[in-house]
Every structure is written in C-alpha cells, then in structure tokens.
Short mmCIF file of C-alpha atoms in Angstrom, two decimals:
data_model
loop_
_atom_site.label_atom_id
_atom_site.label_comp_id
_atom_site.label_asym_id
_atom_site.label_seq_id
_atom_site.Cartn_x
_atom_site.Cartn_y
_atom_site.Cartn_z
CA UNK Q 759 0.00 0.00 0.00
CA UNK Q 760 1.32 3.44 -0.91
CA UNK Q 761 1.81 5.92 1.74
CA UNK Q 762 -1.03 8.27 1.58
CA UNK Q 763 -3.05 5.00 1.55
CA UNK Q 764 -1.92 3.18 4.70
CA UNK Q 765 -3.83 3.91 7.22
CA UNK Q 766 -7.39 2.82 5.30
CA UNK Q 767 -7.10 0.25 7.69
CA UNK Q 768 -6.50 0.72 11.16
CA UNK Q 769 -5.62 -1.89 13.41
CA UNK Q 770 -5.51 -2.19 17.97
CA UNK Q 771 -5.89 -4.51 20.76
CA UNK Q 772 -8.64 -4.04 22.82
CA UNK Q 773 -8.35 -6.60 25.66
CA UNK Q 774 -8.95 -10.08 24.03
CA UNK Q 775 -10.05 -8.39 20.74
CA UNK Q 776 -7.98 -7.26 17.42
CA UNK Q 777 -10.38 -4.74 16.18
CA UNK Q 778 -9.74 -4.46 11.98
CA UNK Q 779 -11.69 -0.77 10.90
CA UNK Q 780 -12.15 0.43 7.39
CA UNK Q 781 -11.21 3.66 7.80
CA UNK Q 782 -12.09 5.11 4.79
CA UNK Q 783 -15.01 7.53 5.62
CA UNK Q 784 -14.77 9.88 2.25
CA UNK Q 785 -16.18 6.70 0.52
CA UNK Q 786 -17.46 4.83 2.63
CA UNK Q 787 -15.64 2.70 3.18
CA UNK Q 788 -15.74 1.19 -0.89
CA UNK Q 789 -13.55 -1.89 -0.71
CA UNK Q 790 -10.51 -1.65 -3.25
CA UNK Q 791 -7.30 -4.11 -3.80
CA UNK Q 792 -5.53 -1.89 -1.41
CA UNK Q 793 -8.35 -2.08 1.19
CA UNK Q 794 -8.43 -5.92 0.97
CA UNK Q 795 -4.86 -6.49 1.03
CA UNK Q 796 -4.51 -5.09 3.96
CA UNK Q 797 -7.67 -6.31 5.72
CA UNK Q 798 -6.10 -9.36 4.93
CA UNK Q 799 -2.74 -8.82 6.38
CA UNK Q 800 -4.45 -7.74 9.87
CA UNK Q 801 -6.62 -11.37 9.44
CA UNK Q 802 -3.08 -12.86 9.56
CA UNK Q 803 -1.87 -10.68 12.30
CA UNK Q 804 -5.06 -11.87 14.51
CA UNK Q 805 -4.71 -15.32 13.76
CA UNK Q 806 -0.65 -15.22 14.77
CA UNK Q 807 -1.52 -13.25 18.34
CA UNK Q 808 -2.28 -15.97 21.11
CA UNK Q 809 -4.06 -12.49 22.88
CA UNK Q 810 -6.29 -12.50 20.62
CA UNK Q 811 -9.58 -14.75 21.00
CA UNK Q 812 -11.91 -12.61 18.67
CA UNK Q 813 -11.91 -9.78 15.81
CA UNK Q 814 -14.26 -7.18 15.04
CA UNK Q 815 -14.42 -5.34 11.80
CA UNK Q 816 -15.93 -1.87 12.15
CA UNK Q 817 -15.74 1.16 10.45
CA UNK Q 818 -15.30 4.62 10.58
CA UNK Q 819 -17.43 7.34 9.45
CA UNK Q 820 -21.51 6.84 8.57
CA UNK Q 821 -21.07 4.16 6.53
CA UNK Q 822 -20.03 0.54 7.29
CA UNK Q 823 -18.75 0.13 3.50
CA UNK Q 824 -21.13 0.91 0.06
CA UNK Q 825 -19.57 -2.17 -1.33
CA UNK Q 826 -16.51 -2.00 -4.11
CA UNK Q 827 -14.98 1.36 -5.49
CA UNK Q 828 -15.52 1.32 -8.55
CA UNK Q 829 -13.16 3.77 -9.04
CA UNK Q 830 -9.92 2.21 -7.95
CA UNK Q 831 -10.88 -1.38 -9.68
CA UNK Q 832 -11.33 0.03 -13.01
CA UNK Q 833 -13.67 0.24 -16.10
CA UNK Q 834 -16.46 -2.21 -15.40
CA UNK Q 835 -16.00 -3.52 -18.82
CA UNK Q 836 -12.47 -4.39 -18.07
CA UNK Q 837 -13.57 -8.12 -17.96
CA UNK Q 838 -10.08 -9.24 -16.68
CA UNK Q 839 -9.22 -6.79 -14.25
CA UNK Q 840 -12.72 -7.00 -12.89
CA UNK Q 841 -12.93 -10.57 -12.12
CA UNK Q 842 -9.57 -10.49 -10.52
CA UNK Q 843 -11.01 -7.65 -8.31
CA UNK Q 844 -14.42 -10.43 -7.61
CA UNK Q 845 -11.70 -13.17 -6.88
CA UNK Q 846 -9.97 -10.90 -4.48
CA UNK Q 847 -12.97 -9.71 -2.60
CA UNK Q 848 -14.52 -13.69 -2.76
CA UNK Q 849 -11.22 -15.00 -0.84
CA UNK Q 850 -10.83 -12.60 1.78
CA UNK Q 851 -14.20 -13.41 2.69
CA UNK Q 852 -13.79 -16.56 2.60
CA UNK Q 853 -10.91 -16.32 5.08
CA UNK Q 854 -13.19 -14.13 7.53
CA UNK Q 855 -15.68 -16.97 7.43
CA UNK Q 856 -12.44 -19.87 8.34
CA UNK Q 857 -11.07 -17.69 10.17
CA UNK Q 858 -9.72 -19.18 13.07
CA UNK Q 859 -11.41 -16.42 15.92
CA UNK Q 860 -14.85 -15.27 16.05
CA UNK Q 861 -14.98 -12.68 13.85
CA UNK Q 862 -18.00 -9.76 14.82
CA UNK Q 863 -19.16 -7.33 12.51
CA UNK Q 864 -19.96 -3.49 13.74
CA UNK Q 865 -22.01 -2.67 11.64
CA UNK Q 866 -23.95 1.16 11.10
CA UNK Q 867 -25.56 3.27 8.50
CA UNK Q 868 -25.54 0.87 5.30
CA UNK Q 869 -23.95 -2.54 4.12
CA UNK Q 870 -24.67 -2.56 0.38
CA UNK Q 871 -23.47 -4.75 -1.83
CA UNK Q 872 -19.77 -6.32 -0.63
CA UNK Q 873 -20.88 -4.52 2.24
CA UNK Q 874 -23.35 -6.87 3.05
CA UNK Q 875 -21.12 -9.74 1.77
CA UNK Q 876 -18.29 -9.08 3.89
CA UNK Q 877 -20.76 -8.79 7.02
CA UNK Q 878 -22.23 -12.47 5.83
CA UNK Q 879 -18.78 -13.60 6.13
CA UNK Q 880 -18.51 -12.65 9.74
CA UNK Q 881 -20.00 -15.21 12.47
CA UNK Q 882 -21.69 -12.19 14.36
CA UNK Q 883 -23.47 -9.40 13.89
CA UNK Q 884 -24.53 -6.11 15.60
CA UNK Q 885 -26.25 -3.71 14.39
CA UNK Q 886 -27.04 -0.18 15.13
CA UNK Q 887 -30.83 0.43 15.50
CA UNK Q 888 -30.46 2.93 12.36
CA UNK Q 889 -28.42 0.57 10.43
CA UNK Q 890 -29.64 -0.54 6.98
CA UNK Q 891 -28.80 -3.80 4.64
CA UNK Q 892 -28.72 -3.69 1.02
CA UNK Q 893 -27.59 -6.18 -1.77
CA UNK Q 894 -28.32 -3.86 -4.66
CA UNK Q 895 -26.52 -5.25 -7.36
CA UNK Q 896 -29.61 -5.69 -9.40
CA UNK Q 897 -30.62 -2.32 -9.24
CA UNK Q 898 -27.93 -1.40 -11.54
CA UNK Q 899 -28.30 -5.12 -13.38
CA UNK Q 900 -24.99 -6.27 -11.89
CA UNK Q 901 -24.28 -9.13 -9.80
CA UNK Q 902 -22.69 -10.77 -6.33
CA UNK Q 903 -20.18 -13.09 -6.78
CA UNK Q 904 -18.47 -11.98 -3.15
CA UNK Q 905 -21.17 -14.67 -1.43
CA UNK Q 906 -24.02 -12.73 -1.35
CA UNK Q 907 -26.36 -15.50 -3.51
CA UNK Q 908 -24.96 -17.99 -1.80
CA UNK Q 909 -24.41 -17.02 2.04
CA UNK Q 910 -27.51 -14.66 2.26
CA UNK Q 911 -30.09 -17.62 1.58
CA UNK Q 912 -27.57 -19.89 4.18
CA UNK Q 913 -28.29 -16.87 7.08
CA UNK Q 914 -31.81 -16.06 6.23
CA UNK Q 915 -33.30 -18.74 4.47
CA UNK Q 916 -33.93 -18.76 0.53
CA UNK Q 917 -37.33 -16.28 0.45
CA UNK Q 918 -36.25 -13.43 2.49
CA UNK Q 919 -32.60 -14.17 0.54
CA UNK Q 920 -34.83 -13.83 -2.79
CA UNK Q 921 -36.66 -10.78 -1.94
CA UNK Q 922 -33.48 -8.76 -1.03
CA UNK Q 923 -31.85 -9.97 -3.98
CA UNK Q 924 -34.20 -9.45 -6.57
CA UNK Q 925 -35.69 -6.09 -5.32
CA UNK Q 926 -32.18 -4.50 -4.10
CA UNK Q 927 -34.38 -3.00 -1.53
CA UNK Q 928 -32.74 -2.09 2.41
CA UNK Q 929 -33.69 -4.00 5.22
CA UNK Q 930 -33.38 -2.34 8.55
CA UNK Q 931 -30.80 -3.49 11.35
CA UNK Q 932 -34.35 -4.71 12.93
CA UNK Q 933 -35.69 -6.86 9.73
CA UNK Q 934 -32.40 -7.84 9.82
CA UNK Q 935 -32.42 -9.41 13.12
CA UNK Q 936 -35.97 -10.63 13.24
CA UNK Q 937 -34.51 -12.44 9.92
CA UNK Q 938 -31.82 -14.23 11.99
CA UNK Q 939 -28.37 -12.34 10.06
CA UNK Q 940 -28.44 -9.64 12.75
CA UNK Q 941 -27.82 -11.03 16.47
CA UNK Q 942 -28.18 -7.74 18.18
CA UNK Q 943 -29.69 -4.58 17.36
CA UNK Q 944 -28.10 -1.31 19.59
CA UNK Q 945 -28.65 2.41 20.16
CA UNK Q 946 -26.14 4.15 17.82
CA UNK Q 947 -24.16 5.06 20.82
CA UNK Q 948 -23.90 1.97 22.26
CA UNK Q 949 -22.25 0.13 18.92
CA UNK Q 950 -18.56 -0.27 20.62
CA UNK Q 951 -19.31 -0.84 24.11
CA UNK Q 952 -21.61 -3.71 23.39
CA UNK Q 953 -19.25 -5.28 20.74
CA UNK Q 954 -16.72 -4.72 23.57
CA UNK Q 955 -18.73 -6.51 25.92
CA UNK Q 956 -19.22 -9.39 23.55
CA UNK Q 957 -15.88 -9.94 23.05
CA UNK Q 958 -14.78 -10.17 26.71
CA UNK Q 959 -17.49 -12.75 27.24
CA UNK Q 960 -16.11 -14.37 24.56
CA UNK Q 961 -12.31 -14.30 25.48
CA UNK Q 962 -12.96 -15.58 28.96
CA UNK Q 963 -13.69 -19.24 27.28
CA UNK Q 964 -11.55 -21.24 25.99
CA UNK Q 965 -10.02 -20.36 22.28
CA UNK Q 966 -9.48 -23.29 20.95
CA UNK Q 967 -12.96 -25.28 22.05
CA UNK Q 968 -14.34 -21.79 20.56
CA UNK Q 969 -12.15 -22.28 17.24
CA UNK Q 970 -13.20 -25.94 16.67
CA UNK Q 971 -16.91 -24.91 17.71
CA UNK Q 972 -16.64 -22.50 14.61
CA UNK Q 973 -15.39 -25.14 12.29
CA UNK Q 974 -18.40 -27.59 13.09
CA UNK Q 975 -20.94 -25.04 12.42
CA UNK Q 976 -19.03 -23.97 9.22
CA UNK Q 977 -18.94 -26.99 7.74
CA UNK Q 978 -21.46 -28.78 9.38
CA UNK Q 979 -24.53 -27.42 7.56
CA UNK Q 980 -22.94 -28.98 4.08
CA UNK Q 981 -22.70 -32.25 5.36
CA UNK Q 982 -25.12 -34.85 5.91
CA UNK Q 983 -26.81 -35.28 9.63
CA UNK Q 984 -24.91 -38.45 10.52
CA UNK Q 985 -21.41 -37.40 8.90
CA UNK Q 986 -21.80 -33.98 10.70
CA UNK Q 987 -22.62 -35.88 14.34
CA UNK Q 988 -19.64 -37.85 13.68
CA UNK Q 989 -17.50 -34.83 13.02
CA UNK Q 990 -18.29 -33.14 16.40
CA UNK Q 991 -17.87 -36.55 17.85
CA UNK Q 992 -14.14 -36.43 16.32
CA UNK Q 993 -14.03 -32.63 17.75
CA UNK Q 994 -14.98 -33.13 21.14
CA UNK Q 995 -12.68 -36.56 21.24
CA UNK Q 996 -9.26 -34.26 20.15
CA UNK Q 997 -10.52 -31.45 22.41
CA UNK Q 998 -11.05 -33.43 25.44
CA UNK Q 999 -6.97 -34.21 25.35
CA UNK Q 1000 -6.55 -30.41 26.00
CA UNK Q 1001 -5.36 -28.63 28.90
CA UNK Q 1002 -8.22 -26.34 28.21
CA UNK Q 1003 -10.44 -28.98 28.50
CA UNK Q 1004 -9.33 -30.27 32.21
CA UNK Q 1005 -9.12 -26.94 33.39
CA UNK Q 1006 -13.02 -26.84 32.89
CA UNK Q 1007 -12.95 -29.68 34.25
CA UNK Q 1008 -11.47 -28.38 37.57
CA UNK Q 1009 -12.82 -25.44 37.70
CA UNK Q 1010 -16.07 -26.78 37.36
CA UNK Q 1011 -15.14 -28.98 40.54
CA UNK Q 1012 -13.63 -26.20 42.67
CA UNK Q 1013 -16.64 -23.73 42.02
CA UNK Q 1014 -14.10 -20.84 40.17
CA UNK Q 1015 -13.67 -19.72 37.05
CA UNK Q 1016 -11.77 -21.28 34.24
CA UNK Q 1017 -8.23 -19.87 33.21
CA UNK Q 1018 -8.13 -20.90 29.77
CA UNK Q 1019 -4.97 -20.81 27.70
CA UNK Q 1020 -5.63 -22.60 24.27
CA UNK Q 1021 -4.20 -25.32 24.78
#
C-alpha cells in the first residue's frame, strides 16, 4: 500500500479483541485491492496473536462500506481486471468466514453490496438500530459473486434471501435481526461498548474449544446429519486431550472460574 493509503485500515488490541476498521469515511468505506490487502494482512496478524480470542471489523465514518470502489478497480468492462477484483474480494471473505477467531461485525448506516457480503462472512453481527442492509446489485443489473447468492439464503433462508436480492431494496438493522443475520440490534451510541462486551465474554472461554466450535458449524450445515454428528464426535474426542479442556474440568469442581490458555 502506498503511503497516503496506509492507514485505510486501522488496526488495535482491545483486551482479548484485534479490532480491523475500514477507515475510509470519504467513501465509505468502498472496498478496493488496497483495502483488501490489507484487511487481509491484519486477518493474519489476529490469527498469529495468542491475545487474541476474537476480531471485530468496524468502520469509521456513517457508513459501514457501500460495497466495491468502482473507481480504484477500473472500467467495469475491463472483464479481466474485474474478475480479478471479484476473486480478491470472494477469498478474503472466505478467510473471515475460516477464520480461526470469532470474527463480529460493527455494523452502522448501510452494508450494500460487498458490504453486506463481507458482514455475511462474519460469524456475528450487531447492528445499530439505524443501520440498513442492502444487496443492490440488481438495481444497476450487476451481480454478487463476493457470497451474497450464496451465504444470504444460508443466514436467512432462501425467500427473504430472494426478496433482497431481486428487489435490491434495504432491510433495517431490525428486519435484519428478526430475519436471523443480525444477532443484536443497539442504540447508535452503544455500537462499541456492546461489541466490547461481547468480546470479553467471549475471550474468557476457551479459544481453541471456541475455534473448533466455529469449524463444526461452518462446515457442518454442508454435510449430511450423521457425517456432521460424527464430526463433532471427532471434535470433542481431540478437544477433550486439552489442557483447556481439564481446566473446565477443575474449575467446574472447585466452584471458580476457568483460566483458559488454548491449549
């Protein structure tokens, strides 16, 4: 990233959290190469940090992100350079949704587009109460290929997925919730402390029963009913050699609380 660029992504520890923030407000928050490259390189940092038990992506200014900037990945009929901008986008999501943390989305004022693709790539979602969701792409006959026809249905089931696809109409942080994407709608003001406090409820357990816990339900939806009850079987076998795992164990039998340290 070039110098006047680098700090579209800003990067901090907050307790048990790595908190990843598009920080480009002017406009916000597009997603460009840059903007993914370096998203990406803070995934990496996250994953390498044994403080770090969950990641948030939030964003600054009144936008959560409008989706890609159109700008910085070219002419739209630029067939080549445009599908290596979709590839891009499509595998840093991916990596958000195997990431190894639980990775929250703080989300307010609109998610259009790769917006609302990168926030289906994140495990959790809150909302602020003014918050709105928008695929859009067919208002202006294009089309997702960051996840959006494929996770949205996954998170809210095929007709609600349908009717925000084909209409490109917004669907409020409540709608949103009631439809099962959002898991907590907030006041406006309250967006960071209640991430906050959902992260150090989530870093007091133990990382990596929380990381294999995230696999299951990843993959488990794609598999068939038996194969998937055999996978958690497998899990919960390999986790139950931990040292995580028998300090439950003995803190459940001395009536304190677990010190977990993934392992």
């Amino acid at each position: 990233m070039t110098a006047d660029r680098a700090d579209e992504v800003r990067y901090e520890i907050r307790g048990s959290a790595a908190w990843i923030t598009l920080n480009r407000p002017e406009v916000r928050n597009a997603l460009s190469r840059e903007l993914l490259t370096a998203v990406g390189s803070r995934l990496t940092e996250a994953a390498d940090d044994p403080r770090v038990r969950s990641v948030v992506i939030a964003a600054a200014g009144p936008a959560f992100c409008a989706g890609a900037d159109l700008k910085r990945v070219g002419a739209m009929d630029d067939h080549a350079n445009l599908v290596d901008f979709l590839r891009a986008a499509g595998a840093l999501f991916d990596r958000i949704a195997r990431h190894p943390r639980p990775v929250i989305a703080a989300v307010h004022g609109v998610a259009v587009a790769g917006g609302l693709e990168l926030v289906l790539a994140c495990d959790l979602v809150v909302a602020t109460a003014d918050a709105e969701f928008c695929d859009g792409h067919a208002r202006y006959g294009l089309f997702p290929a960051g996840g959006g026809a494929v996770r949205l249905p996954r998170r809210i089931g095929a007709n609600r997925a349908k009717h925000l696809l084909f209409t490109a109409d917004r669907w409020s942080a409540q709608r949103m919730y009631e439809a099962g994407l959002v898991a907590e709608v907030v006041a406006p003001d309250r967006l960071d402390d209640t991430v906050t406090a959902l992260t150090e409820r989530i870093g007091r357990h133990s990382p990596l029963g929380i990381t294999r816990m995230k696999s299951l339900v990843e993959d488990g939806a794609d598999r068939p009913l038996p194969e998937a009850l055999a996978a958690e079987l497998r899990e919960c076998t390999e986790y139950a050699k931990s040292a995580d795992f028998a300090e439950g164990l003995a803190a459940f039998a001395q009536r304190r609380e677990p010190t977990f340290t993934g392992r």
